[in-house]
Coordinates of C-alpha atoms in Angstrom, one line a residue:
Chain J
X12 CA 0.0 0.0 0.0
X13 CA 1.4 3.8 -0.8
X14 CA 1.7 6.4 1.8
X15 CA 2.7 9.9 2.1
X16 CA 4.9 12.1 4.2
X17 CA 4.3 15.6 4.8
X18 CA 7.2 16.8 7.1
X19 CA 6.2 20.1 7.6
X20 CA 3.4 20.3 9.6
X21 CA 2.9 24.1 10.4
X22 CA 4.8 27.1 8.0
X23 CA 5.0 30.7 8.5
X24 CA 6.3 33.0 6.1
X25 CA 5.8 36.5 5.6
X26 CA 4.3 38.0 2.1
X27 CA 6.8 37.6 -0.8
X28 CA 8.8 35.1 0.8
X29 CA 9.7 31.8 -1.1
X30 CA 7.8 29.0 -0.5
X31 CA 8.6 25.0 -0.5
X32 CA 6.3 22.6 0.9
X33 CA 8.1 18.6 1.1
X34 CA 6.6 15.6 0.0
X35 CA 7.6 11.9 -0.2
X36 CA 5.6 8.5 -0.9
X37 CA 5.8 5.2 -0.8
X38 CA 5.1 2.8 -3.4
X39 CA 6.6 0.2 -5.3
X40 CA 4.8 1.2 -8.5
X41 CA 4.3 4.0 -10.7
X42 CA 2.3 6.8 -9.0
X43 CA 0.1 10.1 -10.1
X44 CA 1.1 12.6 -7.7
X45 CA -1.3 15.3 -6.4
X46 CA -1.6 18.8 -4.5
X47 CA -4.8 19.7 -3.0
X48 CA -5.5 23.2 -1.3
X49 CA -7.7 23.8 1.1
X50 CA -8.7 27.4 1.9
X51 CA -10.2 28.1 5.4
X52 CA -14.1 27.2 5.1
X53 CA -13.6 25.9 1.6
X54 CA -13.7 22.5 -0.1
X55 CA -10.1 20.6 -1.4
X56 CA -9.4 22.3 -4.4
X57 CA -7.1 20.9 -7.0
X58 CA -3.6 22.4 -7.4
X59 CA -1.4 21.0 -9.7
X60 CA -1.3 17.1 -10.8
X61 CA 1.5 14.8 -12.4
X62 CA 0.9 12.1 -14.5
X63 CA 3.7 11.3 -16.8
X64 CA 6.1 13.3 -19.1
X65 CA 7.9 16.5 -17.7
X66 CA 8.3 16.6 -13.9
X67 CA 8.4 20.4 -13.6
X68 CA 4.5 20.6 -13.5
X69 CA 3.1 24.1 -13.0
X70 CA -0.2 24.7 -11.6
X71 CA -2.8 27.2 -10.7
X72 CA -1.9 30.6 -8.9
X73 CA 1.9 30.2 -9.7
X74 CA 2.5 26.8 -7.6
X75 CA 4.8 24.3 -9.6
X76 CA 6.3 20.8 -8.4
X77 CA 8.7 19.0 -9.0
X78 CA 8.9 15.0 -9.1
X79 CA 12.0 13.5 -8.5
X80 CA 11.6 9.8 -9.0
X81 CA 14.9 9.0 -7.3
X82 CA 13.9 10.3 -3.6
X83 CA 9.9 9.5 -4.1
X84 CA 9.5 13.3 -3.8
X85 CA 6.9 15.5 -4.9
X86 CA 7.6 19.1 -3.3
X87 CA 5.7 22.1 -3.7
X88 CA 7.6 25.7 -4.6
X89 CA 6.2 28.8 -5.0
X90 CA 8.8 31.8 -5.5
X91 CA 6.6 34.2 -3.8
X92 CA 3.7 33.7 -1.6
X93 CA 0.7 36.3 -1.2
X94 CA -1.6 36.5 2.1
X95 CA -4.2 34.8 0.0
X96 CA -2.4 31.5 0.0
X97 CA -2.8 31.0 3.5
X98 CA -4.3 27.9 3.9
X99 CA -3.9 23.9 4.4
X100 CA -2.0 21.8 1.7
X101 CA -2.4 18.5 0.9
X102 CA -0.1 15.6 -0.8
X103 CA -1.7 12.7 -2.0
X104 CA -0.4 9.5 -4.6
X105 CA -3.0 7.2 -6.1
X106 CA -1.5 4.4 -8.4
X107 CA -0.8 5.0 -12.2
X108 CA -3.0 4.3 -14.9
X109 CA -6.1 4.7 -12.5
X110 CA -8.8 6.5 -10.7
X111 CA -8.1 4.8 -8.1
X112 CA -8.3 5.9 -4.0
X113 CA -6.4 8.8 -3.2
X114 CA -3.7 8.7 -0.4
X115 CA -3.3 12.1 1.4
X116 CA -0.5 13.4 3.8
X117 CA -1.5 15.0 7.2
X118 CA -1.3 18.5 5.5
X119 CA 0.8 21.5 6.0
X120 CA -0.9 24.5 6.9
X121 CA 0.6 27.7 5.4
X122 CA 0.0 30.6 7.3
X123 CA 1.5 34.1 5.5
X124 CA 2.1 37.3 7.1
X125 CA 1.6 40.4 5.7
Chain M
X25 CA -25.2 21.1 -10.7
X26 CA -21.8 23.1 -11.2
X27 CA -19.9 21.1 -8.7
X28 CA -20.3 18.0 -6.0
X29 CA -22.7 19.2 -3.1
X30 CA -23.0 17.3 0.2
X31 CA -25.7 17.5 3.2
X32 CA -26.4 18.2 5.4
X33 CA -23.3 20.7 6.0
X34 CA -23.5 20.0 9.7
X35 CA -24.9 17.1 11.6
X36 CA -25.1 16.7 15.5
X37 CA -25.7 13.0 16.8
X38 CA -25.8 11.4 19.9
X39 CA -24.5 8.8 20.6
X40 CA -26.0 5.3 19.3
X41 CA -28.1 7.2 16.8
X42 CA -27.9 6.4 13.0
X43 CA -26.9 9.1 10.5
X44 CA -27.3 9.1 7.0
X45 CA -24.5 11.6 4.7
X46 CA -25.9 12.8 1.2
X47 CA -23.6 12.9 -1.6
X48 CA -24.5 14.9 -5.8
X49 CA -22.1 14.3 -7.4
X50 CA -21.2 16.4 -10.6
X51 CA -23.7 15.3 -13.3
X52 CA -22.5 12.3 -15.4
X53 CA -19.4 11.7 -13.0
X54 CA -18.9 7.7 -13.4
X55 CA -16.5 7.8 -10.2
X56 CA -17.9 8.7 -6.6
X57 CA -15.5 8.3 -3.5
X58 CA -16.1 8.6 0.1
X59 CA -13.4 10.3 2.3
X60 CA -13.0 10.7 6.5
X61 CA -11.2 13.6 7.9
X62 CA -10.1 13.7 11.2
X63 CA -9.2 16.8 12.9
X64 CA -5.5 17.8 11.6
X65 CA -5.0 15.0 9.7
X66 CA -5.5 14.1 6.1
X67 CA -8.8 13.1 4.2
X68 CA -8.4 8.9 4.4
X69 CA -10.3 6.4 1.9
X70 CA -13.5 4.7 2.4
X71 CA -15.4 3.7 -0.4
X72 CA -15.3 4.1 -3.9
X73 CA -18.3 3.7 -6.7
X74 CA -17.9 3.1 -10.2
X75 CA -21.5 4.0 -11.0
X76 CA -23.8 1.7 -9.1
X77 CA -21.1 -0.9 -8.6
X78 CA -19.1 0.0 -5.2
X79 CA -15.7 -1.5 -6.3
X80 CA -13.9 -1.1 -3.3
X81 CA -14.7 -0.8 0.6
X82 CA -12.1 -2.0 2.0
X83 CA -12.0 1.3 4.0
X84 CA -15.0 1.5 5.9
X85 CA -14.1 1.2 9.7
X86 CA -16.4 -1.3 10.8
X87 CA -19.6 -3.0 9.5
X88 CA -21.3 0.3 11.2
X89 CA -21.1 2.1 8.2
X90 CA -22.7 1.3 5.2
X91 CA -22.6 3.2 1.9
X92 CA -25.1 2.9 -1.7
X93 CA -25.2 4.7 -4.8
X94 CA -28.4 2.7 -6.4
X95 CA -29.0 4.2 -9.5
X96 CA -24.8 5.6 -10.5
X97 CA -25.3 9.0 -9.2
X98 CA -26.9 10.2 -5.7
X99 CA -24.6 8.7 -3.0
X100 CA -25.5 7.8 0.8
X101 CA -23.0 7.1 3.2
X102 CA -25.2 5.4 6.4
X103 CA -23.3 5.1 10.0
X104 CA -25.5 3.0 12.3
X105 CA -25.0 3.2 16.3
X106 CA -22.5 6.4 15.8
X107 CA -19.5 6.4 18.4
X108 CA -17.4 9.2 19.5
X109 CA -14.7 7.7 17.4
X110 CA -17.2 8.1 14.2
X111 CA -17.2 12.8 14.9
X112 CA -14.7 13.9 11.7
X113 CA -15.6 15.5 8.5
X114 CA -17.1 13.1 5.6
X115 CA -15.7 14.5 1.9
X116 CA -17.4 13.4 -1.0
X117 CA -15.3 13.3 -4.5
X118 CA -16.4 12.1 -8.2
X119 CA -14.7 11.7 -11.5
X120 CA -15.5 12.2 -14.7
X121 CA -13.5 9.0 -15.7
X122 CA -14.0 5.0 -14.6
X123 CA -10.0 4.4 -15.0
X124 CA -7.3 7.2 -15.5
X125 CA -5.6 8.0 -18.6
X126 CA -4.9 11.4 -20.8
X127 CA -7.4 14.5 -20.1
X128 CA -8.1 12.7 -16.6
X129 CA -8.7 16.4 -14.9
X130 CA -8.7 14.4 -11.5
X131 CA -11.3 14.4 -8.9
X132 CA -13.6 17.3 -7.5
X133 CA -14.6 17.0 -4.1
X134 CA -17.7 18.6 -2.1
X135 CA -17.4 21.0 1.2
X136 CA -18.1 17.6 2.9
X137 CA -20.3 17.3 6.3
X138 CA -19.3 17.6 9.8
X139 CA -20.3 14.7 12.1
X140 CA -20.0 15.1 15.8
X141 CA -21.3 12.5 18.3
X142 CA -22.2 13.7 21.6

């Protein structure tokens, strides 16, 4: 069975600083590798995905990640945060080729000062 | 409707009582997946639909809680004899898609409902 680890727990950065959010799995297998936001009162929203090809993927509001099959990473950059992106992120692997369950981290939740 | 909605929003229960979890999913969404969320921790599996067929359950906690999707869209997750342990927020995704593959945009998920058991 996959897992994910999430080793930051709780980030504080102040506006414009750069941001990078870790991420490894576990899986013996080929993965699809997720980011899911979650805004304070808001549902999981959908940040960036990876499926295959390039392993720079960018996604919505200037996030981009980075796969590095090697270390079963999957981190999360942004080069400068904004107050709005204060929030909970989540990691989460399913297995390739499938719609399968999604396996989440615990989260890290972002908290930017202005 | 425009995305997945899920009700009630909020749902007090005492304990023993059975709760039922409503689930709309996006219109025409073949996948429908039931998540738990604990407080500070991550959304974890439950069940998973493939229109009416529920493919996998292999996450539901105990034989307490009981999920259908009858007719491959509507979705009700059913908790019998709630517990204390049972008080966490239920997410609801779908997807478009059966199986993965290109254009797969990934899942959307609803605003979920709150369970606590007093």
């Amino acid at each position: 069975a996959q897992s994910v680890s999430q080793h930051n727990h709780h980030v504080i950065l102040s506006e414009a600083a750069s941001l990078e959010l870790g991420c490894n799995y576990s899986y013996g297998g080929t993965v699809n590798l997720f980011w899911y936001v979650q805004y304070p009162g808001q549902h999981l929203q959908l940040l960036l995905k990876y499926f295959s090809g390039d392993p720079l993927v960018k996604g919505i509001k200037g996030f981009e990640a980075e796969f590095i099959k090697s270390k079963f990473s999957f981190n999360l950059r942004k080069p400068s945060v904004q107050w709005s992106d204060t929030a909970e992120y989540f990691c989460a692997v399913n297995v390739a080729g499938t719609a399968s369950k999604l396996t989440f981290g615990t989260g890290t939740r972002l908290q930017v000062t202005l | 409707g425009a995305g997945v909605s899920q009700s009630p929003r909020y749902k007090v229960a005492k304990r023993g009582q059975d709760v039922a979890l409503r689930c709309d999913p996006i219109s025409g969404h073949v996948s429908l997946f039931w998540y738990q969320q604990a407080l500070g921790q991550g959304p974890e599996f439950l069940t998973y639909f493939q229109n009416e067929a529920q493919l996998d359950k292999s996450g539901l906690p105990s034989d307490r809680f009981f999920a259908e999707r009858p007719e491959g869209s509507v979705s009700t997750l059913k908790i019998q004899r709630t517990q204390q342990e049972d008080s966490a927020v239920y997410l609801c995704a779908s997807s478009l898609f059966g199986t993965g593959g290109g254009g797969w945009g990934g899942y959307t998920f609803g605003s979920g409902t709150r369970l606590t058991v007093v």
